[in-house]
PDB file of C-alpha atoms in Angstrom:
ATOM      1  CA  UNK E   1      -0.021   0.026  -0.018  1.00 47.00           C
ATOM      2  CA  UNK E   2       1.312   3.489  -1.161  1.00 54.00           C
ATOM      3  CA  UNK E   3       2.061   5.773   1.773  1.00 55.00           C
ATOM      4  CA  UNK E   4       0.850   9.429   1.169  1.00 51.00           C
ATOM      5  CA  UNK E   5       3.381  11.950   0.982  1.00 54.00           C
ATOM      6  CA  UNK E   6       3.099  14.884   3.431  1.00 54.00           C
ATOM      7  CA  UNK E   7       1.313  18.001   2.946  1.00 55.00           C
ATOM      8  CA  UNK E   8       3.643  20.285   0.905  1.00 48.00           C
ATOM      9  CA  UNK E   9       1.731  23.433   1.486  1.00 53.00           C
ATOM     10  CA  UNK E  10       4.787  24.435   3.597  1.00 84.00           C
ATOM     11  CA  UNK E  11       7.686  23.285   1.368  1.00 91.00           C
ATOM     12  CA  UNK E  12       8.049  26.808  -0.180  1.00 93.00           C
ATOM     13  CA  UNK E  13       8.275  28.000   3.523  1.00 92.00           C
ATOM     14  CA  UNK E  14      10.708  25.569   4.698  1.00 91.00           C
ATOM     15  CA  UNK E  15      12.904  25.903   1.998  1.00 93.00           C
ATOM     16  CA  UNK E  16      12.687  29.923   2.301  1.00 91.00           C
ATOM     17  CA  UNK E  17      13.739  29.423   5.831  1.00 91.00           C
ATOM     18  CA  UNK E  18      16.722  27.158   4.990  1.00 88.00           C
ATOM     19  CA  UNK E  19      17.860  29.672   2.143  1.00 85.00           C
ATOM     20  CA  UNK E  20      18.032  32.199   4.904  1.00 85.00           C
ATOM     21  CA  UNK E  21      20.135  30.742   7.132  1.00 77.00           C
ATOM     22  CA  UNK E  22      24.053  30.444   6.487  1.00 60.00           C
ATOM     23  CA  UNK E  23      26.013  30.594   3.427  1.00 69.00           C
ATOM     24  CA  UNK E  24      28.346  27.657   3.309  1.00 72.00           C
ATOM     25  CA  UNK E  25      25.708  25.239   4.743  1.00 83.00           C
ATOM     26  CA  UNK E  26      23.013  26.429   1.964  1.00 88.00           C
ATOM     27  CA  UNK E  27      23.439  23.161   0.059  1.00 90.00           C
ATOM     28  CA  UNK E  28      23.097  20.833   3.003  1.00 91.00           C
ATOM     29  CA  UNK E  29      19.908  22.940   4.412  1.00 92.00           C
ATOM     30  CA  UNK E  30      18.319  22.748   1.062  1.00 94.00           C
ATOM     31  CA  UNK E  31      18.353  19.013   0.717  1.00 95.00           C
ATOM     32  CA  UNK E  32      17.230  18.832   4.260  1.00 94.00           C
ATOM     33  CA  UNK E  33      14.233  20.892   3.974  1.00 95.00           C
ATOM     34  CA  UNK E  34      13.188  19.218   0.652  1.00 96.00           C
ATOM     35  CA  UNK E  35      13.500  15.659   2.057  1.00 96.00           C
ATOM     36  CA  UNK E  36      11.278  16.676   5.255  1.00 94.00           C
ATOM     37  CA  UNK E  37       8.796  18.498   3.117  1.00 94.00           C
ATOM     38  CA  UNK E  38       8.515  16.000   0.514  1.00 95.00           C
ATOM     39  CA  UNK E  39       8.663  12.873   2.699  1.00 94.00           C
ATOM     40  CA  UNK E  40      11.524  11.701   0.744  1.00 96.00           C
ATOM     41  CA  UNK E  41      14.563   9.464   2.526  1.00 96.00           C
ATOM     42  CA  UNK E  42      17.444  11.056   0.485  1.00 96.00           C
ATOM     43  CA  UNK E  43      18.317  14.210  -1.245  1.00 97.00           C
ATOM     44  CA  UNK E  44      21.139  15.488  -3.776  1.00 95.00           C
ATOM     45  CA  UNK E  45      21.939  18.875  -5.157  1.00 95.00           C
ATOM     46  CA  UNK E  46      23.541  19.239  -8.317  1.00 91.00           C
ATOM     47  CA  UNK E  47      24.620  21.954 -10.467  1.00 85.00           C
ATOM     48  CA  UNK E  48      25.367  21.696 -14.505  1.00 79.00           C
ATOM     49  CA  UNK E  49      28.423  24.163 -15.124  1.00 63.00           C
ATOM     50  CA  UNK E  50      27.495  22.685 -18.753  1.00 60.00           C
ATOM     51  CA  UNK E  51      25.307  20.112 -20.042  1.00 55.00           C
ATOM     52  CA  UNK E  52      28.245  17.570 -19.950  1.00 59.00           C
ATOM     53  CA  UNK E  53      29.557  18.277 -16.688  1.00 69.00           C
ATOM     54  CA  UNK E  54      28.163  17.545 -12.973  1.00 77.00           C
ATOM     55  CA  UNK E  55      28.913  19.241  -9.853  1.00 82.00           C
ATOM     56  CA  UNK E  56      27.596  17.609  -6.824  1.00 86.00           C
ATOM     57  CA  UNK E  57      27.047  20.595  -4.258  1.00 88.00           C
ATOM     58  CA  UNK E  58      25.705  17.937  -1.377  1.00 91.00           C
ATOM     59  CA  UNK E  59      24.093  14.727  -1.340  1.00 92.00           C
ATOM     60  CA  UNK E  60      22.355  13.438   2.174  1.00 94.00           C
ATOM     61  CA  UNK E  61      24.118  10.148   2.016  1.00 91.00           C
ATOM     62  CA  UNK E  62      26.425   7.804   0.087  1.00 87.00           C
ATOM     63  CA  UNK E  63      23.399   5.990  -1.602  1.00 88.00           C
ATOM     64  CA  UNK E  64      22.285   9.570  -3.041  1.00 91.00           C
ATOM     65  CA  UNK E  65      25.440  10.035  -4.222  1.00 89.00           C
ATOM     66  CA  UNK E  66      25.736   7.079  -6.234  1.00 86.00           C
ATOM     67  CA  UNK E  67      22.305   7.917  -7.421  1.00 89.00           C
ATOM     68  CA  UNK E  68      23.357  10.988  -9.106  1.00 89.00           C
ATOM     69  CA  UNK E  69      26.550   9.667 -10.070  1.00 84.00           C
ATOM     70  CA  UNK E  70      25.403   6.841 -11.989  1.00 82.00           C
ATOM     71  CA  UNK E  71      23.086   9.214 -14.115  1.00 85.00           C
ATOM     72  CA  UNK E  72      25.406  11.806 -14.836  1.00 80.00           C
ATOM     73  CA  UNK E  73      28.152   9.203 -15.712  1.00 74.00           C
ATOM     74  CA  UNK E  74      25.698   7.738 -18.255  1.00 73.00           C
ATOM     75  CA  UNK E  75      24.069  11.044 -19.249  1.00 74.00           C
ATOM     76  CA  UNK E  76      20.724   9.504 -18.693  1.00 79.00           C
ATOM     77  CA  UNK E  77      17.838   9.092 -15.796  1.00 88.00           C
ATOM     78  CA  UNK E  78      15.369  11.358 -14.127  1.00 92.00           C
ATOM     79  CA  UNK E  79      17.717  13.820 -12.905  1.00 91.00           C
ATOM     80  CA  UNK E  80      19.315  14.284 -16.449  1.00 87.00           C
ATOM     81  CA  UNK E  81      15.652  14.472 -17.904  1.00 90.00           C
ATOM     82  CA  UNK E  82      14.689  16.958 -15.597  1.00 92.00           C
ATOM     83  CA  UNK E  83      17.491  19.158 -16.177  1.00 87.00           C
ATOM     84  CA  UNK E  84      17.483  18.952 -20.025  1.00 86.00           C
ATOM     85  CA  UNK E  85      13.431  19.267 -20.320  1.00 89.00           C
ATOM     86  CA  UNK E  86      13.486  21.785 -17.666  1.00 91.00           C
ATOM     87  CA  UNK E  87      10.321  20.058 -16.082  1.00 94.00           C
ATOM     88  CA  UNK E  88       9.777  18.182 -12.833  1.00 96.00           C
ATOM     89  CA  UNK E  89      10.232  14.361 -13.542  1.00 95.00           C
ATOM     90  CA  UNK E  90       8.683  11.546 -11.314  1.00 95.00           C
ATOM     91  CA  UNK E  91      10.045   8.114 -11.831  1.00 91.00           C
ATOM     92  CA  UNK E  92       8.102   5.435 -10.164  1.00 87.00           C
ATOM     93  CA  UNK E  93       8.485   1.626  -9.734  1.00 81.00           C
ATOM     94  CA  UNK E  94      12.142   2.123 -10.191  1.00 81.00           C
ATOM     95  CA  UNK E  95      12.895  -1.600  -9.257  1.00 74.00           C
ATOM     96  CA  UNK E  96      10.234  -2.929 -11.812  1.00 74.00           C
ATOM     97  CA  UNK E  97      11.847  -1.188 -14.757  1.00 56.00           C
ATOM     98  CA  UNK E  98      13.993  -2.952 -17.255  1.00 53.00           C
ATOM     99  CA  UNK E  99      15.567  -0.492 -19.748  1.00 49.00           C
ATOM    100  CA  UNK E 100      19.430  -0.081 -19.814  1.00 47.00           C
ATOM    101  CA  UNK E 101      19.646   3.248 -17.990  1.00 48.00           C
ATOM    102  CA  UNK E 102      16.967   2.672 -15.251  1.00 55.00           C
ATOM    103  CA  UNK E 103      18.534  -0.553 -14.710  1.00 64.00           C
ATOM    104  CA  UNK E 104      22.008   0.870 -13.826  1.00 72.00           C
ATOM    105  CA  UNK E 105      20.292   3.542 -11.527  1.00 81.00           C
ATOM    106  CA  UNK E 106      18.338   0.702  -9.888  1.00 80.00           C
ATOM    107  CA  UNK E 107      21.400  -1.550  -9.365  1.00 78.00           C
ATOM    108  CA  UNK E 108      23.514   1.241  -7.583  1.00 77.00           C
ATOM    109  CA  UNK E 109      20.345   2.198  -5.397  1.00 84.00           C
ATOM    110  CA  UNK E 110      18.375  -1.217  -5.166  1.00 85.00           C
ATOM    111  CA  UNK E 111      16.316   0.094  -2.048  1.00 89.00           C
ATOM    112  CA  UNK E 112      15.038   2.967  -3.997  1.00 91.00           C
ATOM    113  CA  UNK E 113      11.534   2.793  -5.688  1.00 90.00           C
ATOM    114  CA  UNK E 114      11.002   6.167  -6.843  1.00 93.00           C
ATOM    115  CA  UNK E 115      12.932   9.386  -7.542  1.00 95.00           C
ATOM    116  CA  UNK E 116      11.554  12.855  -8.158  1.00 96.00           C
ATOM    117  CA  UNK E 117      13.746  15.383  -9.531  1.00 96.00           C
ATOM    118  CA  UNK E 118      13.298  19.238  -9.725  1.00 97.00           C
ATOM    119  CA  UNK E 119      14.813  21.137 -12.217  1.00 95.00           C
ATOM    120  CA  UNK E 120      16.347  24.773 -11.265  1.00 93.00           C
ATOM    121  CA  UNK E 121      16.339  27.081 -14.287  1.00 89.00           C
ATOM    122  CA  UNK E 122      17.003  30.484 -15.282  1.00 84.00           C
ATOM    123  CA  UNK E 123      15.862  32.157 -18.493  1.00 79.00           C
ATOM    124  CA  UNK E 124      15.067  28.807 -20.015  1.00 79.00           C
ATOM    125  CA  UNK E 125      18.577  27.691 -19.124  1.00 83.00           C
ATOM    126  CA  UNK E 126      19.223  24.596 -16.914  1.00 84.00           C
ATOM    127  CA  UNK E 127      21.362  25.402 -14.238  1.00 87.00           C
ATOM    128  CA  UNK E 128      21.021  22.545 -11.613  1.00 90.00           C
ATOM    129  CA  UNK E 129      18.557  19.727 -10.517  1.00 95.00           C
ATOM    130  CA  UNK E 130      17.330  18.950  -6.635  1.00 97.00           C
ATOM    131  CA  UNK E 131      16.788  15.081  -6.752  1.00 96.00           C
ATOM    132  CA  UNK E 132      14.695  13.241  -3.987  1.00 97.00           C
ATOM    133  CA  UNK E 133      14.876   9.541  -3.395  1.00 96.00           C
ATOM    134  CA  UNK E 134      12.519   7.525  -1.842  1.00 96.00           C
ATOM    135  CA  UNK E 135      13.168   4.026  -0.335  1.00 93.00           C
ATOM    136  CA  UNK E 136       9.500   3.653   0.125  1.00 88.00           C
ATOM    137  CA  UNK E 137       6.848   3.877  -2.486  1.00 82.00           C
ATOM    138  CA  UNK E 138       4.485   7.250  -1.793  1.00 86.00           C
ATOM    139  CA  UNK E 139       1.925   8.901  -3.509  1.00 89.00           C
ATOM    140  CA  UNK E 140       3.229  12.421  -4.785  1.00 92.00           C
ATOM    141  CA  UNK E 141       0.063  14.327  -6.183  1.00 93.00           C
ATOM    142  CA  UNK E 142       0.789  16.723  -9.121  1.00 93.00           C
ATOM    143  CA  UNK E 143      -0.397  19.589  -6.638  1.00 93.00           C
ATOM    144  CA  UNK E 144       2.843  18.471  -4.588  1.00 94.00           C
ATOM    145  CA  UNK E 145       5.224  18.382  -7.144  1.00 95.00           C
ATOM    146  CA  UNK E 146       3.939  21.869  -8.246  1.00 95.00           C
ATOM    147  CA  UNK E 147       4.491  23.143  -4.771  1.00 95.00           C
ATOM    148  CA  UNK E 148       8.011  21.497  -4.747  1.00 96.00           C
ATOM    149  CA  UNK E 149       8.875  22.935  -8.173  1.00 96.00           C
ATOM    150  CA  UNK E 150       8.068  26.644  -6.762  1.00 95.00           C
ATOM    151  CA  UNK E 151      10.239  25.594  -3.968  1.00 96.00           C
ATOM    152  CA  UNK E 152      13.194  24.814  -6.579  1.00 96.00           C
ATOM    153  CA  UNK E 153      12.778  28.126  -7.704  1.00 94.00           C
ATOM    154  CA  UNK E 154      13.234  29.730  -4.229  1.00 93.00           C
ATOM    155  CA  UNK E 155      16.428  27.234  -3.726  1.00 93.00           C
ATOM    156  CA  UNK E 156      18.117  28.434  -6.936  1.00 92.00           C
ATOM    157  CA  UNK E 157      17.395  32.086  -5.993  1.00 89.00           C
ATOM    158  CA  UNK E 158      19.137  31.723  -2.924  1.00 88.00           C
ATOM    159  CA  UNK E 159      21.987  29.723  -4.501  1.00 86.00           C
ATOM    160  CA  UNK E 160      22.460  32.588  -6.941  1.00 82.00           C
ATOM    161  CA  UNK E 161      21.883  35.481  -4.265  1.00 79.00           C
ATOM    162  CA  UNK E 162      24.403  33.948  -1.144  1.00 70.00           C
ATOM    163  CA  UNK E 163      27.113  33.027  -3.486  1.00 62.00           C
ATOM    164  CA  UNK E 164      30.030  35.618  -3.448  1.00 52.00           C
ATOM    165  CA  UNK E 165      32.526  34.274  -5.812  1.00 44.00           C
ATOM    166  CA  UNK E 166      31.437  34.079  -9.314  1.00 43.00           C
ATOM    167  CA  UNK E 167      33.195  32.192 -12.361  1.00 47.00           C
ATOM    168  CA  UNK E 168      34.058  35.489 -13.841  1.00 49.00           C
ATOM    169  CA  UNK E 169      33.739  39.116 -13.153  1.00 49.00           C
ATOM    170  CA  UNK E 170      30.667  39.478 -15.300  1.00 55.00           C
ATOM    171  CA  UNK E 171      28.775  36.112 -14.616  1.00 53.00           C
ATOM    172  CA  UNK E 172      26.015  35.771 -12.302  1.00 54.00           C
ATOM    173  CA  UNK E 173      26.293  32.091 -11.993  1.00 53.00           C
ATOM    174  CA  UNK E 174      27.322  30.412  -8.671  1.00 52.00           C
ATOM    175  CA  UNK E 175      30.477  28.689  -8.341  1.00 55.00           C
ATOM    176  CA  UNK E 176      29.848  26.255  -5.231  1.00 62.00           C
ATOM    177  CA  UNK E 177      32.627  23.900  -4.330  1.00 65.00           C
ATOM    178  CA  UNK E 178      32.106  20.732  -5.204  1.00 67.00           C
ATOM    179  CA  UNK E 179      31.049  17.810  -2.698  1.00 70.00           C
ATOM    180  CA  UNK E 180      34.622  16.019  -1.852  1.00 66.00           C
ATOM    181  CA  UNK E 181      32.826  12.825  -1.943  1.00 67.00           C
ATOM    182  CA  UNK E 182      31.977  13.353  -5.502  1.00 69.00           C
ATOM    183  CA  UNK E 183      35.570  13.935  -6.669  1.00 66.00           C
ATOM    184  CA  UNK E 184      36.242  10.600  -7.589  1.00 70.00           C
ATOM    185  CA  UNK E 185      33.333  10.508 -10.074  1.00 71.00           C
ATOM    186  CA  UNK E 186      34.639  13.124 -12.071  1.00 72.00           C
ATOM    187  CA  UNK E 187      37.447  10.863 -12.783  1.00 79.00           C
ATOM    188  CA  UNK E 188      35.363   7.844 -13.568  1.00 81.00           C
ATOM    189  CA  UNK E 189      33.148  10.114 -16.056  1.00 76.00           C
ATOM    190  CA  UNK E 190      36.458  11.245 -17.621  1.00 82.00           C
ATOM    191  CA  UNK E 191      37.693   7.802 -17.737  1.00 87.00           C
ATOM    192  CA  UNK E 192      34.744   6.338 -19.127  1.00 84.00           C
ATOM    193  CA  UNK E 193      34.397   9.031 -21.723  1.00 83.00           C
ATOM    194  CA  UNK E 194      37.843   8.258 -22.741  1.00 89.00           C
ATOM    195  CA  UNK E 195      37.199   4.618 -23.154  1.00 90.00           C
ATOM    196  CA  UNK E 196      33.890   5.303 -25.348  1.00 87.00           C
ATOM    197  CA  UNK E 197      35.782   7.710 -27.514  1.00 88.00           C
ATOM    198  CA  UNK E 198      38.472   5.328 -28.416  1.00 90.00           C
ATOM    199  CA  UNK E 199      36.438   2.206 -28.696  1.00 89.00           C
ATOM    200  CA  UNK E 200      33.336   4.041 -30.404  1.00 90.00           C
ATOM    201  CA  UNK E 201      30.942   2.655 -27.597  1.00 87.00           C
ATOM    202  CA  UNK E 202      28.591   4.308 -25.355  1.00 81.00           C
ATOM    203  CA  UNK E 203      29.458   5.739 -22.082  1.00 75.00           C
ATOM    204  CA  UNK E 204      27.486   3.005 -20.269  1.00 73.00           C
ATOM    205  CA  UNK E 205      29.247   0.284 -22.031  1.00 83.00           C
ATOM    206  CA  UNK E 206      32.537   2.034 -21.339  1.00 84.00           C
ATOM    207  CA  UNK E 207      31.605   2.182 -17.659  1.00 79.00           C
ATOM    208  CA  UNK E 208      30.334  -1.566 -17.642  1.00 80.00           C
ATOM    209  CA  UNK E 209      34.037  -2.136 -19.226  1.00 88.00           C
ATOM    210  CA  UNK E 210      35.600  -0.425 -16.157  1.00 86.00           C
ATOM    211  CA  UNK E 211      33.527  -2.342 -13.521  1.00 80.00           C
ATOM    212  CA  UNK E 212      34.396  -5.483 -15.122  1.00 86.00           C
ATOM    213  CA  UNK E 213      38.066  -4.785 -14.803  1.00 89.00           C
ATOM    214  CA  UNK E 214      37.399  -3.431 -11.292  1.00 84.00           C
ATOM    215  CA  UNK E 215      35.923  -6.849 -10.386  1.00 83.00           C
ATOM    216  CA  UNK E 216      38.482  -8.863 -12.200  1.00 88.00           C
ATOM    217  CA  UNK E 217      41.342  -7.143 -10.674  1.00 88.00           C
ATOM    218  CA  UNK E 218      40.041  -6.517  -7.198  1.00 87.00           C
ATOM    219  CA  UNK E 219      40.653  -2.777  -7.765  1.00 84.00           C
ATOM    220  CA  UNK E 220      38.061   0.003  -6.960  1.00 78.00           C
ATOM    221  CA  UNK E 221      36.429   1.790 -10.030  1.00 77.00           C
ATOM    222  CA  UNK E 222      38.473   4.870  -8.919  1.00 78.00           C
ATOM    223  CA  UNK E 223      41.921   2.798  -8.991  1.00 85.00           C
ATOM    224  CA  UNK E 224      40.855   1.493 -12.812  1.00 88.00           C
ATOM    225  CA  UNK E 225      40.011   4.862 -13.803  1.00 87.00           C
ATOM    226  CA  UNK E 226      43.238   6.320 -12.717  1.00 87.00           C
ATOM    227  CA  UNK E 227      45.040   3.790 -14.448  1.00 88.00           C
ATOM    228  CA  UNK E 228      43.829   4.823 -17.401  1.00 88.00           C
ATOM    229  CA  UNK E 229      44.167   8.416 -16.957  1.00 86.00           C
ATOM    230  CA  UNK E 230      47.535   8.690 -15.279  1.00 82.00           C
ATOM    231  CA  UNK E 231      50.696   8.070 -17.057  1.00 62.00           C
ATOM    232  CA  UNK E 232      52.608   4.790 -15.474  1.00 55.00           C
ATOM    233  CA  UNK E 233      55.703   3.049 -15.786  1.00 47.00           C
ATOM    234  CA  UNK E 234      54.546  -0.230 -14.502  1.00 47.00           C
ATOM    235  CA  UNK E 235      53.377  -3.088 -16.817  1.00 45.00           C
ATOM    236  CA  UNK E 236      49.956  -2.038 -18.611  1.00 49.00           C
ATOM    237  CA  UNK E 237      46.951  -3.560 -17.193  1.00 49.00           C
ATOM    238  CA  UNK E 238      45.915  -6.910 -18.811  1.00 49.00           C
ATOM    239  CA  UNK E 239      42.305  -5.775 -20.131  1.00 49.00           C
ATOM    240  CA  UNK E 240      39.326  -7.938 -20.989  1.00 49.00           C
ATOM    241  CA  UNK E 241      39.516  -7.289 -24.987  1.00 49.00           C
ATOM    242  CA  UNK E 242      42.471  -7.848 -26.993  1.00 36.00           C
ATOM    243  CA  UNK E 243      42.012  -4.463 -28.623  1.00 45.00           C
ATOM    244  CA  UNK E 244      41.455  -2.634 -25.324  1.00 44.00           C
ATOM    245  CA  UNK E 245      45.448  -2.371 -24.592  1.00 45.00           C
ATOM    246  CA  UNK E 246      45.413  -0.126 -27.569  1.00 39.00           C
ATOM    247  CA  UNK E 247      42.701   1.945 -26.850  1.00 43.00           C
ATOM    248  CA  UNK E 248      44.225   2.651 -23.211  1.00 45.00           C
ATOM    249  CA  UNK E 249      47.623   3.397 -24.862  1.00 41.00           C
ATOM    250  CA  UNK E 250      45.815   5.808 -27.313  1.00 36.00           C
ATOM    251  CA  UNK E 251      43.629   7.450 -24.439  1.00 49.00           C
ATOM    252  CA  UNK E 252      46.588   7.951 -22.130  1.00 45.00           C
ATOM    253  CA  UNK E 253      48.740   9.298 -25.132  1.00 38.00           C
TER     254      UNK E 253
END
């Protein structure tokens, strides 16, 4: 039986209060306000400095981090769709889906049943996304989503207002520090892109290849990625496919 999501008439108020308190802790406070106000168990706040780059500002826990990371690494999922389409996206029955992108997300966060992604836009330009992860199936009404989207606009206004350092003198875009937990995923994303370009495959296939090497050699995914990206004098990794050694050499050249 689906649980009723809490009333969200106060979500805009709660986010406004969070936005008014502190600067450095703003991403964390916003995530807390959205999880509590929308009855979600996890949240992640991401910015998109460009459409092919992901900057995580805060994730409430490691599972939320992994949920965002797999979406932005594969460039697919509710968070990506919400940002690009500039509309809220609710993905329900996540564990029942069987498409390629959804199965990757479900595999990384196996206890998450639905995701609500709220875009943050400025003049029809995607700036970021607030993603809410539900470990329990909840009924989220359209009116609740509409209120949450209004709260997302309040959150973006606060991010733009509070940030003192900008990308350039003439830019009004915020440059918040990336969550240190996400730094490793930037390198994994870069390595997957390198393999995809050299092998002519998708990033999903490249990521699966990196994961296969990780499992085979008992290395972390980050160690495999760094092995591809960093010049080494040690013997080359023995890779699963015969032409992969050449790809690795080309990628590091």
